[in-house]
Short mmCIF file of N, CA and C in Angstrom, two decimals:
data_model
loop_
_atom_site.label_atom_id
_atom_site.label_comp_id
_atom_site.label_asym_id
_atom_site.label_seq_id
_atom_site.Cartn_x
_atom_site.Cartn_y
_atom_site.Cartn_z
N MET A 1 8.03 9.25 1.41
CA MET A 1 7.31 8.04 0.93
C MET A 1 6.93 8.32 -0.51
N ALA A 2 7.01 7.32 -1.32
CA ALA A 2 6.64 7.39 -2.70
C ALA A 2 5.14 7.32 -2.86
N THR A 3 4.57 8.12 -3.70
CA THR A 3 3.15 7.96 -4.10
C THR A 3 3.09 7.92 -5.58
N ASN A 4 3.43 6.77 -6.10
CA ASN A 4 3.43 6.66 -7.60
C ASN A 4 2.82 5.36 -7.98
N GLY A 5 2.89 5.06 -9.24
CA GLY A 5 2.34 3.88 -9.83
C GLY A 5 3.21 2.67 -9.67
N GLY A 6 4.33 2.79 -9.02
CA GLY A 6 5.18 1.63 -8.83
C GLY A 6 6.02 1.32 -10.03
N ASP A 7 6.81 0.16 -10.01
CA ASP A 7 7.67 -0.22 -11.07
C ASP A 7 6.96 -1.02 -12.19
N ASP A 8 5.64 -1.17 -12.07
CA ASP A 8 4.93 -2.00 -13.00
C ASP A 8 4.56 -1.22 -14.25
N GLY A 9 4.74 0.04 -14.31
CA GLY A 9 4.31 0.75 -15.46
C GLY A 9 4.30 2.28 -15.17
N PRO A 10 3.65 3.04 -15.97
CA PRO A 10 3.63 4.44 -15.81
C PRO A 10 2.87 4.86 -14.58
N VAL A 11 3.18 6.12 -14.01
CA VAL A 11 2.44 6.56 -12.87
C VAL A 11 0.98 6.71 -13.29
N SER A 12 0.11 6.12 -12.47
CA SER A 12 -1.34 6.22 -12.82
C SER A 12 -2.20 6.50 -11.64
N HIS A 13 -1.71 7.25 -10.63
CA HIS A 13 -2.44 7.46 -9.43
C HIS A 13 -3.45 8.57 -9.69
N GLN A 14 -4.60 8.35 -9.14
CA GLN A 14 -5.61 9.35 -9.20
C GLN A 14 -6.23 9.57 -7.80
N TYR A 15 -5.34 10.12 -6.92
CA TYR A 15 -5.73 10.33 -5.53
C TYR A 15 -5.06 11.59 -5.00
N THR A 16 -5.62 12.12 -3.92
CA THR A 16 -5.00 13.26 -3.35
C THR A 16 -4.03 12.90 -2.25
N GLN A 17 -3.27 13.86 -1.74
CA GLN A 17 -2.34 13.57 -0.65
C GLN A 17 -3.16 13.14 0.59
N GLU A 18 -4.34 13.74 0.74
CA GLU A 18 -5.15 13.36 1.88
C GLU A 18 -5.62 11.88 1.82
N GLN A 19 -5.97 11.43 0.61
CA GLN A 19 -6.33 10.04 0.43
C GLN A 19 -5.18 9.18 0.67
N ALA A 20 -3.93 9.56 0.19
CA ALA A 20 -2.75 8.74 0.44
C ALA A 20 -2.47 8.66 1.91
N ASP A 21 -2.63 9.76 2.62
CA ASP A 21 -2.36 9.80 4.07
C ASP A 21 -3.35 8.82 4.81
N ALA A 22 -4.65 8.88 4.36
CA ALA A 22 -5.66 8.00 5.06
C ALA A 22 -5.38 6.55 4.75
N ALA A 23 -4.89 6.23 3.51
CA ALA A 23 -4.59 4.84 3.19
C ALA A 23 -3.39 4.44 4.00
N THR A 24 -2.40 5.25 4.10
CA THR A 24 -1.19 4.96 4.93
C THR A 24 -1.57 4.65 6.37
N SER A 25 -2.39 5.61 6.94
CA SER A 25 -2.82 5.38 8.34
C SER A 25 -3.53 4.02 8.55
N ALA A 26 -4.45 3.71 7.61
CA ALA A 26 -5.28 2.53 7.75
C ALA A 26 -4.32 1.25 7.57
N ALA A 27 -3.33 1.37 6.69
CA ALA A 27 -2.40 0.25 6.47
C ALA A 27 -1.50 0.03 7.73
N LEU A 28 -1.00 1.12 8.27
CA LEU A 28 -0.09 0.99 9.48
C LEU A 28 -0.95 0.52 10.68
N GLU A 29 -2.18 0.87 10.72
CA GLU A 29 -3.05 0.34 11.80
C GLU A 29 -3.20 -1.14 11.67
N ALA A 30 -3.42 -1.56 10.36
CA ALA A 30 -3.68 -3.01 10.11
C ALA A 30 -2.42 -3.80 10.46
N THR A 31 -1.26 -3.30 10.26
CA THR A 31 -0.03 -4.08 10.48
C THR A 31 0.55 -3.90 11.88
N GLY A 32 -0.12 -3.00 12.67
CA GLY A 32 0.44 -2.77 14.02
C GLY A 32 1.70 -1.88 14.03
N GLY A 33 1.85 -1.11 13.02
CA GLY A 33 3.06 -0.22 12.83
C GLY A 33 3.89 -0.61 11.78
N GLY A 34 5.02 0.14 11.67
CA GLY A 34 6.00 -0.12 10.55
C GLY A 34 6.19 1.18 9.81
N THR A 35 6.74 0.99 8.60
CA THR A 35 7.03 2.10 7.72
C THR A 35 6.28 1.95 6.36
N ALA A 36 5.55 2.91 6.01
CA ALA A 36 4.81 2.79 4.66
C ALA A 36 5.88 3.26 3.64
N ASN A 37 6.07 2.37 2.65
CA ASN A 37 7.04 2.69 1.59
C ASN A 37 6.48 3.35 0.35
N SER A 38 5.24 3.01 0.03
CA SER A 38 4.55 3.54 -1.15
C SER A 38 3.06 3.40 -1.06
N VAL A 39 2.39 4.24 -1.80
CA VAL A 39 0.96 4.12 -2.00
C VAL A 39 0.65 4.15 -3.46
N GLU A 40 -0.22 3.25 -3.84
CA GLU A 40 -0.53 3.19 -5.26
C GLU A 40 -2.04 2.86 -5.37
N THR A 41 -2.59 3.33 -6.53
CA THR A 41 -3.99 2.80 -6.77
C THR A 41 -3.84 1.37 -7.20
N ASP A 42 -4.97 0.65 -7.00
CA ASP A 42 -4.96 -0.79 -7.22
C ASP A 42 -6.29 -1.22 -7.55
N ASN A 43 -6.43 -2.33 -8.30
CA ASN A 43 -7.79 -2.88 -8.65
C ASN A 43 -7.81 -4.42 -8.47
N GLU A 44 -6.81 -4.91 -7.75
CA GLU A 44 -6.81 -6.39 -7.52
C GLU A 44 -7.73 -6.65 -6.30
N ASN A 45 -8.46 -7.76 -6.32
CA ASN A 45 -9.21 -8.21 -5.18
C ASN A 45 -10.22 -7.17 -4.74
N GLY A 46 -10.71 -6.32 -5.64
CA GLY A 46 -11.71 -5.30 -5.26
C GLY A 46 -11.05 -4.14 -4.48
N ALA A 47 -9.74 -4.00 -4.49
CA ALA A 47 -9.10 -2.90 -3.73
C ALA A 47 -9.13 -1.62 -4.51
N THR A 48 -8.96 -0.52 -3.85
CA THR A 48 -8.74 0.77 -4.47
C THR A 48 -7.37 1.30 -4.29
N TYR A 49 -6.75 0.97 -3.12
CA TYR A 49 -5.42 1.41 -2.78
C TYR A 49 -4.56 0.27 -2.38
N GLU A 50 -3.25 0.34 -2.64
CA GLU A 50 -2.25 -0.60 -2.21
C GLU A 50 -1.22 0.18 -1.52
N VAL A 51 -0.90 -0.20 -0.22
CA VAL A 51 0.14 0.38 0.49
C VAL A 51 1.19 -0.68 0.82
N GLU A 52 2.45 -0.43 0.43
CA GLU A 52 3.50 -1.31 0.80
C GLU A 52 4.08 -0.87 2.15
N VAL A 53 4.15 -1.83 3.10
CA VAL A 53 4.53 -1.55 4.49
C VAL A 53 5.71 -2.53 4.83
N THR A 54 6.77 -1.94 5.46
CA THR A 54 7.77 -2.73 6.03
C THR A 54 7.44 -2.79 7.54
N LYS A 55 7.04 -4.02 8.00
CA LYS A 55 6.55 -4.15 9.36
C LYS A 55 7.78 -3.99 10.33
N THR A 56 7.49 -3.92 11.66
CA THR A 56 8.53 -3.81 12.60
C THR A 56 9.48 -4.94 12.72
N ASP A 57 9.07 -6.09 12.22
CA ASP A 57 9.89 -7.30 12.21
C ASP A 57 10.75 -7.31 10.98
N GLY A 58 10.63 -6.36 10.05
CA GLY A 58 11.48 -6.32 8.88
C GLY A 58 10.90 -6.89 7.61
N THR A 59 9.70 -7.58 7.79
CA THR A 59 9.04 -8.16 6.58
C THR A 59 8.29 -7.11 5.87
N THR A 60 8.10 -7.30 4.59
CA THR A 60 7.37 -6.27 3.78
C THR A 60 6.07 -6.92 3.31
N VAL A 61 4.98 -6.18 3.44
CA VAL A 61 3.70 -6.62 3.00
C VAL A 61 3.00 -5.61 2.15
N ASP A 62 2.04 -6.07 1.32
CA ASP A 62 1.19 -5.13 0.60
C ASP A 62 -0.21 -5.20 1.23
N ILE A 63 -0.72 -4.00 1.63
CA ILE A 63 -2.04 -3.90 2.22
C ILE A 63 -2.93 -3.38 1.15
N ARG A 64 -3.95 -4.09 0.76
CA ARG A 64 -4.90 -3.65 -0.19
C ARG A 64 -6.15 -3.17 0.60
N LEU A 65 -6.59 -1.96 0.22
CA LEU A 65 -7.73 -1.29 0.90
C LEU A 65 -8.78 -0.93 -0.11
N ASP A 66 -10.02 -0.95 0.40
CA ASP A 66 -11.09 -0.47 -0.49
C ASP A 66 -11.20 0.99 -0.38
N GLU A 67 -12.26 1.59 -1.09
CA GLU A 67 -12.39 3.04 -1.23
C GLU A 67 -12.68 3.68 0.17
N ASN A 68 -13.05 2.87 1.12
CA ASN A 68 -13.40 3.36 2.47
C ASN A 68 -12.19 3.05 3.45
N TYR A 69 -11.00 2.70 2.89
CA TYR A 69 -9.82 2.43 3.61
C TYR A 69 -10.00 1.19 4.55
N GLN A 70 -10.82 0.33 4.21
CA GLN A 70 -11.03 -0.95 4.94
C GLN A 70 -10.08 -1.98 4.29
N VAL A 71 -9.39 -2.83 5.10
CA VAL A 71 -8.52 -3.88 4.52
C VAL A 71 -9.26 -4.87 3.73
N VAL A 72 -8.82 -5.08 2.49
CA VAL A 72 -9.38 -6.09 1.62
C VAL A 72 -8.54 -7.42 1.88
N VAL A 73 -7.17 -7.24 1.75
CA VAL A 73 -6.27 -8.37 1.92
C VAL A 73 -4.93 -7.82 2.23
N ILE A 74 -4.20 -8.69 3.01
CA ILE A 74 -2.75 -8.36 3.34
C ILE A 74 -1.98 -9.46 2.69
N GLU A 75 -1.04 -9.13 1.87
CA GLU A 75 -0.21 -10.12 1.20
C GLU A 75 1.28 -9.83 1.35
N GLY A 76 2.13 -10.94 1.34
CA GLY A 76 3.46 -10.79 1.30
C GLY A 76 3.86 -10.01 0.04
N ASP A 77 4.82 -9.18 0.10
CA ASP A 77 5.30 -8.40 -1.07
C ASP A 77 6.11 -9.24 -1.95
N SER A 78 5.58 -9.52 -3.14
CA SER A 78 6.33 -10.40 -4.05
C SER A 78 7.61 -9.71 -4.60
N GLU A 79 7.75 -8.44 -4.49
CA GLU A 79 8.89 -7.77 -4.96
C GLU A 79 10.04 -7.64 -3.97
N SER A 80 9.78 -7.91 -2.71
CA SER A 80 10.78 -7.75 -1.71
C SER A 80 11.86 -8.71 -1.90
N GLY A 81 13.15 -8.23 -1.78
CA GLY A 81 14.29 -9.11 -1.92
C GLY A 81 14.67 -9.39 -3.38
N SER A 82 13.97 -8.80 -4.34
CA SER A 82 14.32 -9.09 -5.74
C SER A 82 14.67 -7.71 -6.38
N ASN A 83 15.56 -7.75 -7.32
CA ASN A 83 15.93 -6.60 -8.04
C ASN A 83 15.71 -6.68 -9.50
#
């Protein structure tokens, strides 16, 4: 799993592997399973972390979590299907 700043710019994560693992666990719990593709720091909608998850039905979503790993918002991934 990638733990970087994404394709939007330079790597800018400021978290530990433990924090990335906790964010991943929270995101997978929120989606009812799937595969975590990446973890990034985030500041949209009051979030601290963004985890991209491919759900078991094949759709990809971005899970935004606060600093306590609580879901802020789940959004469709705007980058899925585009190159």
